[in-house]
Amino acid sequence: MKKWLHSWRLLSLFSVMALLLAGCGKPFLSTLQPAGEVADKQYSLMLLSTAIMVLVVIVVTIIFVYVVIRFRQRKGQENKIPKQVEGNHKLEITWTVIPIILLIILAVPTVKAAFDLADVKPMNKEKRDKDTLVVNVRANLYWWEFEYPDYGVITSQDLVVPTNERVYFNVKASDVKHSFWIPAVGGKIDANNDNKNQFWLEFDQKDAEKANGIFYGKCAELCGPSHALMDFKVKAVPREEFNQWIEKMKNAKPVVTDPVAKQGEAIFNKSCIGCHAVTPVDKRPEQARTAPNLGNFGDRERIAGVLEHNEENLKKWLKDPESVKPGNKMTGTYGQLTDEQIDALAKYLMSLKVE
């Protein structure tokens, strides 16, 4: 009896813990609030598979309870042997055919969706329409680069895309394996360093408006000590606004007028320019692009992908990057800066805007 009570308590404890953990997380990182064609298809498949599983569990439970009650051992029948039903062809056909039917119900829409979502022929360079948007995504420890090859523009950490149309992606990594994932918009895809993966997503305008134009992206593959901090943001805007942003990015050049920012520019050119670019039009090969492009740094949503975008957090990042993102490649590459130098550098970086 004591052993049974102990097992029941453990089961209750784990059930409560599972319920509490199920409520953890952020609503904007949920796959249960789909935003776009891909997310809708995947969500529909989730509902279908869940419905099938729940149906099976209910039917099996009902049969189990019925059998336990109907064929339980009764007083005076301890030695009675129940009727044996082995070799019953009807039963064997039934419990073989029903699972096959359920698998077919699930397999047909799943296979169809898999082929639809794998169709990346429109991004073929030779046959590509001029309005088809292709983005090259490159994952690095612990930041993201987004290149728009048809426009000659590169940015980092904030991906900008038009709404209500398919956006095609070439995804790869420059160091270890990562995984590109925007939970609300579509399933993840691996970023490998020995090949590129291709897929497409669509960002719905109405859903973008509900999310204030911002979707949240994550690395979904354990890649190091700051894996959980390898975030990025997606700004989904109407096509006309996207075209305007592209033009601004193509023509962006740093213009510094503030005296303190000018001091920061001098520090940047001495300590940082070897890794970071400050113009979105960066024609260096990707092997030379070892740090995020800062051409529109002042317009971004986050510092280092995770901190609120303000000067205080930028100074915190510049003073000690390791305290924000352990294992990052920036730590120790630019020497020790004084508080005055950090203030000037922060002022300069915040002035890098295209909006």
XYZ file of C-alpha atoms in Angstrom:
355
model
C 0.000 0.000 0.000
C 2.824 2.398 0.932
C 4.628 1.597 -2.312
C 1.464 2.294 -4.291
C 0.977 5.643 -2.514
C 4.607 6.585 -3.197
C 4.212 5.835 -6.923
C 0.969 7.834 -7.040
C 2.654 10.833 -5.418
C 5.519 10.699 -7.908
C 3.074 10.487 -10.808
C 1.119 13.460 -9.454
C 4.308 15.480 -8.978
C 5.511 14.831 -12.525
C 2.045 15.625 -13.915
C 1.981 18.996 -12.139
C 5.550 19.764 -13.294
C 4.646 18.887 -16.890
C 1.594 21.165 -16.708
C 3.672 24.063 -15.347
C 6.457 23.606 -17.916
C 3.894 23.498 -20.710
C 2.992 27.062 -19.812
C 6.571 28.320 -20.033
C 7.892 30.229 -23.034
C 6.904 33.280 -25.016
C 3.664 33.625 -27.007
C 5.550 35.191 -29.936
C 7.719 32.063 -30.181
C 4.749 29.725 -30.493
C 4.035 27.543 -33.507
C 0.378 27.509 -32.408
C -0.212 31.028 -33.721
C 0.543 30.492 -37.432
C 1.349 33.505 -39.606
C 1.568 32.685 -43.294
C 0.962 29.916 -45.806
C 3.701 27.568 -44.590
C 2.733 27.926 -40.937
C -0.942 27.348 -41.788
C -0.154 24.123 -43.656
C 2.047 22.820 -40.868
C -0.484 23.800 -38.215
C -3.248 21.976 -40.115
C -1.102 18.830 -40.225
C -0.471 19.142 -36.493
C -4.216 19.348 -35.850
C -4.909 16.368 -38.108
C -2.251 14.158 -36.517
C -3.349 15.197 -33.032
C -6.996 14.428 -33.847
C -6.046 10.963 -35.132
C -3.967 10.229 -32.021
C -6.716 11.431 -29.679
C -9.292 9.319 -31.543
C -7.091 6.216 -31.229
C -6.515 6.826 -27.513
C -10.254 7.308 -26.874
C -11.264 4.170 -28.793
C -8.567 2.017 -27.171
C -9.474 3.345 -23.717
C -13.160 2.587 -24.243
C -12.388 -0.948 -25.447
C -9.964 -1.474 -22.544
C -12.500 -0.366 -19.922
C -15.239 -2.470 -21.540
C -13.053 -5.590 -21.610
C -11.887 -5.120 -18.004
C -15.502 -4.817 -16.788
C -17.171 -7.306 -19.137
C -14.634 -10.098 -18.744
C -13.506 -9.596 -15.176
C -13.221 -12.630 -12.988
C -16.433 -13.275 -11.051
C -16.989 -15.105 -7.814
C -17.403 -18.792 -8.420
C -15.752 -18.640 -11.866
C -12.118 -18.740 -10.721
C -11.396 -21.854 -12.748
C -13.475 -20.947 -15.791
C -11.469 -20.511 -19.004
C -12.879 -17.717 -21.240
C -13.734 -18.404 -24.868
C -10.545 -18.299 -26.938
C -10.561 -16.104 -30.035
C -7.108 -16.693 -31.561
C -7.172 -16.995 -35.316
C -10.264 -14.781 -35.640
C -9.876 -13.456 -39.173
C -12.426 -10.677 -38.742
C -10.582 -9.240 -35.729
C -7.182 -9.558 -37.389
C -8.396 -7.865 -40.572
C -10.090 -5.110 -38.530
C -7.046 -4.189 -36.417
C -4.834 -4.318 -39.501
C -7.031 -2.308 -41.876
C -7.989 0.480 -39.450
C -4.362 1.582 -38.748
C -3.636 1.469 -42.487
C -6.632 3.724 -43.181
C -5.519 6.147 -40.460
C -1.974 6.229 -41.868
C -3.299 6.944 -45.355
C -5.486 9.775 -44.004
C -2.384 11.304 -42.419
C 0.111 10.418 -45.167
C -1.705 11.911 -48.172
C -1.867 15.540 -46.952
C 1.584 15.208 -45.344
C 3.263 14.046 -48.557
C 1.411 16.680 -50.591
C 2.478 19.438 -48.186
C 6.076 18.154 -48.184
C 6.288 18.433 -51.975
C 4.586 21.848 -51.988
C 6.951 23.230 -49.353
C 9.987 21.762 -51.139
C 9.159 23.515 -54.416
C 11.945 26.069 -54.821
C 12.071 26.091 -58.632
C 11.012 29.782 -58.792
C 14.302 30.757 -57.099
C 16.352 29.210 -59.912
C 18.673 32.013 -61.018
C 18.283 31.367 -64.754
C 14.473 31.343 -64.652
C 13.889 33.701 -61.726
C 11.260 36.405 -62.063
C 12.508 39.911 -61.303
C 10.077 40.243 -58.398
C 11.041 36.930 -56.787
C 12.927 37.654 -53.590
C 15.847 35.424 -52.621
C 17.752 35.851 -49.359
C 21.047 34.160 -48.549
C 21.084 33.313 -44.844
C 24.460 32.625 -43.245
C 24.606 31.470 -39.626
C 27.643 32.267 -37.499
C 28.587 31.917 -33.825
C 26.288 33.634 -32.570
C 24.809 35.977 -35.173
C 23.007 35.918 -38.521
C 23.847 37.493 -41.864
C 21.179 38.217 -44.485
C 22.272 38.904 -48.051
C 19.944 40.059 -50.829
C 21.983 38.906 -53.849
C 19.746 40.470 -56.511
C 20.100 43.865 -54.851
C 23.720 43.723 -53.672
C 22.693 44.466 -50.078
C 23.830 42.783 -46.851
C 22.537 43.224 -43.317
C 22.702 41.306 -40.058
C 20.428 40.310 -37.187
C 17.304 41.995 -38.600
C 15.793 40.286 -41.643
C 13.483 42.554 -43.670
C 10.941 40.896 -45.994
C 7.819 41.855 -47.957
C 4.451 40.484 -46.880
C 1.938 38.371 -48.822
C 4.474 36.792 -51.164
C 6.863 33.891 -51.079
C 10.379 34.645 -49.895
C 13.011 32.084 -50.882
C 16.021 31.281 -48.733
C 19.466 29.765 -49.268
C 20.574 28.689 -45.784
C 24.125 27.752 -44.771
C 26.560 28.086 -41.865
C 30.113 29.388 -41.725
C 31.351 27.404 -38.702
C 29.275 24.747 -36.897
C 25.785 23.463 -37.644
C 22.928 25.829 -36.807
C 19.207 25.828 -37.592
C 17.146 28.702 -39.003
C 13.724 28.954 -37.379
C 10.940 31.543 -37.269
C 8.378 29.667 -35.104
C 5.278 31.647 -36.045
C 5.998 31.552 -39.787
C 7.298 28.067 -40.534
C 9.338 25.064 -39.517
C 13.078 25.133 -39.002
C 15.720 24.174 -41.549
C 19.331 23.188 -40.869
C 22.195 25.553 -41.640
C 25.163 23.358 -42.592
C 28.701 24.407 -43.434
C 29.147 21.833 -46.212
C 26.013 22.499 -48.245
C 23.125 24.953 -48.522
C 19.485 24.159 -47.872
C 16.686 25.907 -49.714
C 13.091 26.606 -48.741
C 10.465 29.349 -48.774
C 8.217 31.169 -46.335
C 5.338 33.590 -46.648
C 4.669 36.394 -44.160
C 0.996 37.312 -43.887
C 0.258 41.053 -43.756
C -2.624 40.770 -41.271
C -0.592 38.566 -38.935
C 2.351 40.941 -39.271
C 0.125 43.828 -38.190
C -0.990 41.846 -35.148
C 2.684 41.259 -34.280
C 3.524 44.954 -34.826
C 5.494 43.989 -37.907
C 8.041 41.917 -35.983
C 8.482 38.143 -35.945
C 11.054 36.426 -33.744
C 13.654 33.983 -35.024
C 15.885 31.527 -33.212
C 18.716 29.097 -33.768
C 17.142 25.682 -33.199
C 20.346 23.584 -33.171
C 22.615 23.398 -30.114
C 25.742 25.193 -31.347
C 27.612 26.358 -28.256
C 27.325 28.163 -24.904
C 25.290 31.062 -26.371
C 22.995 28.923 -28.516
C 19.922 30.127 -26.602
C 20.973 33.747 -27.274
C 21.378 33.360 -31.041
C 18.235 35.309 -31.873
C 17.212 37.457 -34.810
C 14.209 39.571 -35.715
C 12.105 39.661 -38.887
C 10.521 42.912 -40.040
C 7.621 42.086 -42.354
C 6.481 45.115 -44.354
C 4.349 45.759 -47.472
C 6.168 45.340 -50.799
C 6.301 49.071 -51.512
C 7.872 49.759 -48.125
C 10.349 46.930 -48.692
C 11.398 48.417 -52.050
C 11.964 51.773 -50.358
C 14.088 50.125 -47.687
C 16.194 48.381 -50.340
C 16.854 51.693 -52.104
C 17.881 53.317 -48.832
C 20.208 50.411 -48.085
C 21.792 50.581 -51.562
C 22.524 54.293 -51.145
C 23.438 54.318 -47.449
C 26.732 55.911 -46.428
C 27.827 56.896 -42.910
C 27.337 60.617 -42.320
C 28.702 61.701 -38.955
C 28.178 65.247 -37.683
C 28.210 64.891 -33.888
C 31.721 65.612 -32.464
C 31.548 62.703 -30.009
C 30.354 60.359 -32.776
C 33.289 61.510 -34.913
C 35.646 60.422 -32.153
C 33.827 57.092 -32.121
C 34.261 56.790 -35.880
C 38.017 57.214 -35.469
C 38.081 54.503 -32.793
C 35.968 52.231 -35.004
C 38.266 52.711 -38.003
C 41.228 51.809 -35.838
C 39.839 48.839 -33.911
C 36.725 47.434 -35.637
C 36.765 48.079 -39.387
C 38.811 44.947 -40.075
C 35.834 42.766 -39.162
C 32.733 44.970 -39.465
C 31.425 46.822 -42.515
C 29.428 50.043 -42.094
C 27.834 50.126 -45.540
C 25.116 47.640 -46.590
C 26.759 47.299 -50.021
C 29.652 45.035 -49.020
C 31.400 43.327 -51.927
C 33.875 41.379 -49.810
C 33.699 37.571 -50.128
C 31.841 35.872 -47.303
C 35.105 34.467 -45.903
C 36.145 38.056 -45.167
C 32.818 38.947 -43.565
C 33.705 37.627 -40.126
C 31.422 39.932 -38.113
C 27.951 41.472 -38.509
C 27.398 44.220 -41.053
C 26.600 47.422 -39.132
C 25.334 49.542 -42.026
C 21.917 50.088 -40.403
C 22.843 49.267 -36.821
C 20.969 52.273 -35.423
C 17.668 50.984 -36.860
C 17.818 47.520 -35.331
C 15.520 45.937 -32.794
C 18.153 44.513 -30.441
C 21.767 44.847 -29.354
C 23.637 41.592 -30.033
C 20.269 40.084 -30.898
C 19.059 39.930 -27.286
C 19.408 43.272 -25.445
C 17.004 46.207 -25.720
C 18.269 48.614 -28.357
C 19.659 51.588 -26.457
C 23.022 53.205 -25.759
C 23.337 51.823 -22.243
C 23.014 48.229 -23.422
C 25.378 48.933 -26.306
C 27.987 50.211 -23.853
C 27.446 47.109 -21.737
C 28.059 44.953 -24.810
C 31.171 46.869 -25.859
C 32.608 46.801 -22.341
C 32.202 43.067 -21.809
C 30.699 41.010 -24.669
C 31.431 37.780 -22.815
C 28.970 38.689 -20.051
C 26.200 38.961 -22.657
C 27.073 36.127 -25.037
C 29.571 33.611 -23.619
C 31.853 32.116 -26.260
C 31.400 34.923 -28.795
C 34.248 35.696 -31.201
C 34.339 39.439 -30.486
C 35.720 39.219 -26.952
C 39.364 40.294 -26.723
C 39.721 41.382 -30.361
C 39.824 45.158 -29.888
C 41.753 45.790 -26.689
C 40.652 47.557 -23.538
C 38.602 50.706 -24.130
C 38.149 53.549 -21.675
C 34.675 54.701 -20.649
C 35.111 57.804 -22.826
C 36.042 55.679 -25.825
C 33.054 53.385 -25.256
C 30.734 56.405 -25.007
C 32.086 57.792 -28.293
C 31.924 54.411 -30.051
C 28.343 53.861 -28.879
C 27.344 57.297 -30.150
C 28.864 56.517 -33.556
C 27.244 53.102 -33.897
C 23.831 54.483 -32.971
C 24.192 57.050 -35.760
C 24.411 54.308 -38.438
C 20.873 54.497 -39.815
C 19.063 54.316 -43.134
C 15.521 55.030 -41.895
